[in-house]
mmCIF file of C-alpha atoms in Angstrom:
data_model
loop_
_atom_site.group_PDB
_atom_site.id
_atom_site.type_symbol
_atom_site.label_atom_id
_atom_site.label_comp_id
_atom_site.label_asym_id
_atom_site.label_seq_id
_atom_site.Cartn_x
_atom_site.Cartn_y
_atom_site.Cartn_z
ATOM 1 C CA UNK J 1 -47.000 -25.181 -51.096
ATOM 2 C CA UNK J 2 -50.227 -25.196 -48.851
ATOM 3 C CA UNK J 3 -52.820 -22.949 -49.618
ATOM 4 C CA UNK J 4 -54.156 -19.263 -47.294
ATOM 5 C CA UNK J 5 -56.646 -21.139 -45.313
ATOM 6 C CA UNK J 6 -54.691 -24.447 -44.453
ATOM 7 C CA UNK J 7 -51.453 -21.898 -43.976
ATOM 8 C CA UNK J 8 -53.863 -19.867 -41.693
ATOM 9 C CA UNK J 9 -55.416 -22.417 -39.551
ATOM 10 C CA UNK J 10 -51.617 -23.722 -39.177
ATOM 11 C CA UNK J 11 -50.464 -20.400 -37.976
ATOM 12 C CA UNK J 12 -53.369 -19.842 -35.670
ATOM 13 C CA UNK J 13 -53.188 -23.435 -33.874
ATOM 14 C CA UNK J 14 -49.678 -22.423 -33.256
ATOM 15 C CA UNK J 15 -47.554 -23.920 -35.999
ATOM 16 C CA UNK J 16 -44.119 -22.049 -35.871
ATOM 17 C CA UNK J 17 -42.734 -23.337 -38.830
ATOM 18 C CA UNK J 18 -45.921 -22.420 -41.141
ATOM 19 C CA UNK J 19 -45.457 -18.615 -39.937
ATOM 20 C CA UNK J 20 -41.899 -18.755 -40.327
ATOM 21 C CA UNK J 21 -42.707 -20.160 -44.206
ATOM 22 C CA UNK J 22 -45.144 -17.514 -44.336
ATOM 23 C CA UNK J 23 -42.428 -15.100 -43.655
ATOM 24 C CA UNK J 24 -39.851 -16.657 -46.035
ATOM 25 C CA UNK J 25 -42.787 -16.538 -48.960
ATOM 26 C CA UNK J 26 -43.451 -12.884 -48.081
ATOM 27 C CA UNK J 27 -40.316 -11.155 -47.141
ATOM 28 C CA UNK J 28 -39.170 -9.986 -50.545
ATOM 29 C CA UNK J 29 -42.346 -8.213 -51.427
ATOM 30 C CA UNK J 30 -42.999 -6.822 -47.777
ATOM 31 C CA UNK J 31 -39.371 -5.300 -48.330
ATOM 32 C CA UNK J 32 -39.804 -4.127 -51.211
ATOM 33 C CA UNK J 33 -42.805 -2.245 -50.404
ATOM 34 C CA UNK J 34 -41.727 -1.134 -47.605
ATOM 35 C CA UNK J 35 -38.066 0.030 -49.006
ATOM 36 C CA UNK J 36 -40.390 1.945 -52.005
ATOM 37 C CA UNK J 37 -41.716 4.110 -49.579
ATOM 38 C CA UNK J 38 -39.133 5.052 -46.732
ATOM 39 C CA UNK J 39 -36.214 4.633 -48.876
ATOM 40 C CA UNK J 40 -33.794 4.003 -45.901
ATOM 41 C CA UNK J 41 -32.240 0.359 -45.565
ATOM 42 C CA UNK J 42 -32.582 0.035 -41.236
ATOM 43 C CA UNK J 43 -35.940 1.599 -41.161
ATOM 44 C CA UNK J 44 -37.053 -0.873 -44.188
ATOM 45 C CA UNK J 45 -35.674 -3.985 -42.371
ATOM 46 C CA UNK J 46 -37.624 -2.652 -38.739
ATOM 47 C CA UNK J 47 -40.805 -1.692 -40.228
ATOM 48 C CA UNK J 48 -40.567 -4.961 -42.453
ATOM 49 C CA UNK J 49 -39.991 -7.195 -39.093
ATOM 50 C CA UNK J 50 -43.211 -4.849 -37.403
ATOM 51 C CA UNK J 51 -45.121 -5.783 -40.863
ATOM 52 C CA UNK J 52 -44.959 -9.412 -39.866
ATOM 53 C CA UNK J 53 -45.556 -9.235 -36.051
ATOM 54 C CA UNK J 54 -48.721 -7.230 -37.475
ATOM 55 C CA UNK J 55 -49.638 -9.980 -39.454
ATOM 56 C CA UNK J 56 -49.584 -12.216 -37.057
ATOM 57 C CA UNK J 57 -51.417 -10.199 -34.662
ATOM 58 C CA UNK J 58 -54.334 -9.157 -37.367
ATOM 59 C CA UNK J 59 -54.750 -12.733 -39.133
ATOM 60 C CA UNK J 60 -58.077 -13.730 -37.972
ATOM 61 C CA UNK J 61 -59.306 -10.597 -39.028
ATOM 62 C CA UNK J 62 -58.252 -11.968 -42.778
ATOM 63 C CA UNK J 63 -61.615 -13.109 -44.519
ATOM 64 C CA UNK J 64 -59.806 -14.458 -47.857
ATOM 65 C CA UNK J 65 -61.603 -11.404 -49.680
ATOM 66 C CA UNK J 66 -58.239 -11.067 -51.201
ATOM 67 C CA UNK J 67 -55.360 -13.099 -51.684
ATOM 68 C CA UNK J 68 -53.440 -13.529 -48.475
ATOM 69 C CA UNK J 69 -50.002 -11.662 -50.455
ATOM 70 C CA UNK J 70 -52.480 -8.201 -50.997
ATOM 71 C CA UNK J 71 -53.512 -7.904 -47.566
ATOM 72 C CA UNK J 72 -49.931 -8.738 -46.574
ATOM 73 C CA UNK J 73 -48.266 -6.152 -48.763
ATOM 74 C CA UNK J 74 -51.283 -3.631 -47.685
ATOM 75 C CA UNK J 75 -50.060 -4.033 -43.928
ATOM 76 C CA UNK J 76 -46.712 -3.116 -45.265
ATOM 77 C CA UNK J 77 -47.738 -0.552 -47.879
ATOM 78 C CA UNK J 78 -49.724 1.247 -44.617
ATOM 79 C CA UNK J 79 -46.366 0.680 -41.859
ATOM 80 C CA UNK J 80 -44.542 2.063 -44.180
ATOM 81 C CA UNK J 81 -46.969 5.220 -44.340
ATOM 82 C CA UNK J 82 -47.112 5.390 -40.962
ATOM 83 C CA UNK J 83 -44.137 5.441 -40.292
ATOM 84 C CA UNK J 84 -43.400 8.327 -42.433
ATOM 85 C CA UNK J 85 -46.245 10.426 -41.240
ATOM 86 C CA UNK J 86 -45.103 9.988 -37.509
ATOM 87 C CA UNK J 87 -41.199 10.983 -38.709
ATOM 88 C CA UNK J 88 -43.437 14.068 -40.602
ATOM 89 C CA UNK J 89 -40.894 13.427 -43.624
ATOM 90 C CA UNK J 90 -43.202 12.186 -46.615
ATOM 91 C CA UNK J 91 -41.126 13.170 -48.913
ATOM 92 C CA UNK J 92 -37.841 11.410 -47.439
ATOM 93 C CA UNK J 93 -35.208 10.926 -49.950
ATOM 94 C CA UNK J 94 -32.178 9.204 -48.669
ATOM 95 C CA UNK J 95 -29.933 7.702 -51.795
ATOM 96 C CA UNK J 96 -28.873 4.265 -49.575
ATOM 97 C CA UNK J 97 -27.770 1.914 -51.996
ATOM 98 C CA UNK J 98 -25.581 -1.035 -52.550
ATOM 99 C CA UNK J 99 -25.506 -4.415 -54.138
ATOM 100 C CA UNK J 100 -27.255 -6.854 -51.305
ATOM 101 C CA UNK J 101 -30.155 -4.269 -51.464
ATOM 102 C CA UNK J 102 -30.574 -4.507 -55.205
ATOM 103 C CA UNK J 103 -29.967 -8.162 -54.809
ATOM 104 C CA UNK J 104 -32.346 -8.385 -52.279
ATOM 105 C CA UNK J 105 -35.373 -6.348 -54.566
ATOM 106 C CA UNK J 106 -34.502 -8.229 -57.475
ATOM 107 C CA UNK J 107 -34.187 -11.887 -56.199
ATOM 108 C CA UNK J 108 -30.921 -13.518 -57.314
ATOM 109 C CA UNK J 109 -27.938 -11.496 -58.214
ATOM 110 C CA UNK J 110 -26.677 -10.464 -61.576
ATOM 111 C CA UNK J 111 -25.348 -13.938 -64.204
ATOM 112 C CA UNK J 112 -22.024 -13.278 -64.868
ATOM 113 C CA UNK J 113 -23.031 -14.268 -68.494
ATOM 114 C CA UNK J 114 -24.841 -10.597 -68.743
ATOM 115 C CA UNK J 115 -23.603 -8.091 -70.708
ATOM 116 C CA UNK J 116 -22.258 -5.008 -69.964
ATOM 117 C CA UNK J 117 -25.061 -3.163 -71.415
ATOM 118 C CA UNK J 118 -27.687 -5.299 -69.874
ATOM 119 C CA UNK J 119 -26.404 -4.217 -66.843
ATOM 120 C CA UNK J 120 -25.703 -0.629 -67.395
ATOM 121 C CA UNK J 121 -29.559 -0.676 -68.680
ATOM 122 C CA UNK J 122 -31.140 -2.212 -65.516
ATOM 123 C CA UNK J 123 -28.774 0.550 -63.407
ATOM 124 C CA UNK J 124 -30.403 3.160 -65.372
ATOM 125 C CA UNK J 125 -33.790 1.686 -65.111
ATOM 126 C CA UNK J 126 -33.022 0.976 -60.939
ATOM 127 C CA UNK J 127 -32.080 4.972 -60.642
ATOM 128 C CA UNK J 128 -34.727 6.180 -62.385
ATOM 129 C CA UNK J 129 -37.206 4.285 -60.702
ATOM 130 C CA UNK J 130 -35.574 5.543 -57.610
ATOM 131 C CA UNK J 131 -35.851 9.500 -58.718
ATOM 132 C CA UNK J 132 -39.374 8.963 -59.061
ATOM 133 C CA UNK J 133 -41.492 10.806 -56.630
ATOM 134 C CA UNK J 134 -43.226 8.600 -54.012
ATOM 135 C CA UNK J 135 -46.917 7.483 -55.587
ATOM 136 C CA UNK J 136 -45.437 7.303 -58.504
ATOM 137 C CA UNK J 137 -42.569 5.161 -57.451
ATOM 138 C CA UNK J 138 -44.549 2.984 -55.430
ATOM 139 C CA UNK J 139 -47.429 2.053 -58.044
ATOM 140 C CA UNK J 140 -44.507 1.338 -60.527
ATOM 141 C CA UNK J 141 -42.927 -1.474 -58.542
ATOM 142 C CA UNK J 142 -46.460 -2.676 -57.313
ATOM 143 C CA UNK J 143 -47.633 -2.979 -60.821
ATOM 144 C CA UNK J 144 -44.486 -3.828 -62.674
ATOM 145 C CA UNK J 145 -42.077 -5.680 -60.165
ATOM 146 C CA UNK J 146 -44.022 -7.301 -57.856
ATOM 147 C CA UNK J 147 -46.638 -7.922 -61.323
ATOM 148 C CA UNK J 148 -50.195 -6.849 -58.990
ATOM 149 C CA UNK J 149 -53.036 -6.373 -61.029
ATOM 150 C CA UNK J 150 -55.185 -2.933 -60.839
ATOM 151 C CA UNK J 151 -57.485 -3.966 -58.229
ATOM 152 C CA UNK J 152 -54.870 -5.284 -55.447
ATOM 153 C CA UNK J 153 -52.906 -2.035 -56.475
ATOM 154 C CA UNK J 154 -56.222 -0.152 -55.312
ATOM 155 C CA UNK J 155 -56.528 -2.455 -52.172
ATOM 156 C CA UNK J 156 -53.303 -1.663 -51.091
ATOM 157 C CA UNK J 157 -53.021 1.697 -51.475
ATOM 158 C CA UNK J 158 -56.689 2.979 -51.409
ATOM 159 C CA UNK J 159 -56.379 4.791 -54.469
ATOM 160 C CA UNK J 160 -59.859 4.826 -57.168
ATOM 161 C CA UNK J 161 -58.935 2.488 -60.428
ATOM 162 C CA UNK J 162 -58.623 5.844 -62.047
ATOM 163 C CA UNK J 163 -56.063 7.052 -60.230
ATOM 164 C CA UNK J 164 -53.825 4.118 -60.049
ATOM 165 C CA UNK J 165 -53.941 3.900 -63.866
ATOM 166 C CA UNK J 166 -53.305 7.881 -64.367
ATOM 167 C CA UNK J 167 -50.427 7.850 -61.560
ATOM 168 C CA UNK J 168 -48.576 4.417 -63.967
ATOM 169 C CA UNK J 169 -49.502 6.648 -66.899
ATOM 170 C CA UNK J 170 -47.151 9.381 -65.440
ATOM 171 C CA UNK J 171 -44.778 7.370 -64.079
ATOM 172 C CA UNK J 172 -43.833 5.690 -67.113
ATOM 173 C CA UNK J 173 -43.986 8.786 -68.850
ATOM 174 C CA UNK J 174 -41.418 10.408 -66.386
ATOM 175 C CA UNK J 175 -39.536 6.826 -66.777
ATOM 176 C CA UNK J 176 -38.888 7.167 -70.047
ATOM 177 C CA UNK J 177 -37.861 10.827 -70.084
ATOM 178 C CA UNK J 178 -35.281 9.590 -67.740
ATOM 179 C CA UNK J 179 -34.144 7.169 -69.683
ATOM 180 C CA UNK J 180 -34.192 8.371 -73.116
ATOM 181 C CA UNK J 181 -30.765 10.471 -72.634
ATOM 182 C CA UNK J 182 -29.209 6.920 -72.565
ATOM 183 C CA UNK J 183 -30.685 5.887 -75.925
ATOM 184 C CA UNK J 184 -27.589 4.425 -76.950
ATOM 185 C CA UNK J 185 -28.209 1.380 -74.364
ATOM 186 C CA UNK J 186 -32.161 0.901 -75.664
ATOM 187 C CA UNK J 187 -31.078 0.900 -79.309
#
């Protein structure tokens, strides 16, 4: 693993292969933001491949304020935006789903040594996740899937501290009130 600057300078003198590891490092949160927002699987995977022509484009103007991941998943967190406010559909809610998706959001697939209820559970967490309206939504898988701390969280999506922290507040509050009519899996 090489560190932002060295992967950087590699990138800007050139180096194919350090971009395309860049990429490979990147993709899964880049997607993720992005599929948190617009919620449809083609528009995801284009906005995702613009994310990363973006970077490329914009990454001398990367001063290492951050760490290289934040300003990466604050490109995609504002495509993604963008790309809603030009479609004029902010509230877009398209229920595209299937198992390469999750598998792709989630890393590796289910283990077949998993138990029904383990399974059931994380369905029931997935959906309600997916109900959720859209800062909500968002903030929960920055903070709790992708494991950001409060101030990328407020890089990326511009929010105050405050705000951030009140909109997880909610979210998990709406979370569980989704989840508690299938008490029988928790217990």
């Amino acid at each position: 693993m090489v560190d932002d600057a060295t992967l950087i300078r590699r990138i800007q003198a050139g180096d194919r292969h350090a971009f395309q590891w860049l990429i490979k490092s990147h993709e899964r949160l880049v997607y993720g933001v992005v599929w948190k927002i617009v919620r449809n699987q083609a528009d995801a995977e284009d906005i995702s491949q613009e994310v990363f022509l973006k970077v490329h484009e914009k990454l001398g103007t990367f001063h290492h304020e951050s760490r290289l991941s934040t300003w990466i998943a604050k490109i995609a967190y504002n495509q993604a935006l963008s790309h809603l406010r030009k479609r004029d559909i902010l509230q877009h809610s398209v229920d595209v789903e299937d198992e390469a998706f999750r598998e792709r959001i989630t890393g590796e697939g289910t283990l077949p040594t998993e138990s029904l209820e383990n399974k059931e559970l994380k369905r029931i967490v997935h959906d309600a996740i997916e109900q959720l309206p859209l800062p909500y939504r968002t903030l929960i898988d920055l903070f709790h899937i992708q494991e950001m701390s409060y101030a990328e969280i407020v890089e990326i999506s511009g929010f105050p501290e405050g705000t951030v922290k009140s909109y997880l507040f909610r979210g998990r509050k709406l979370l569980k009130d989704a989840i508690r009519s299938h008490k029988h899996l928790i217990d």
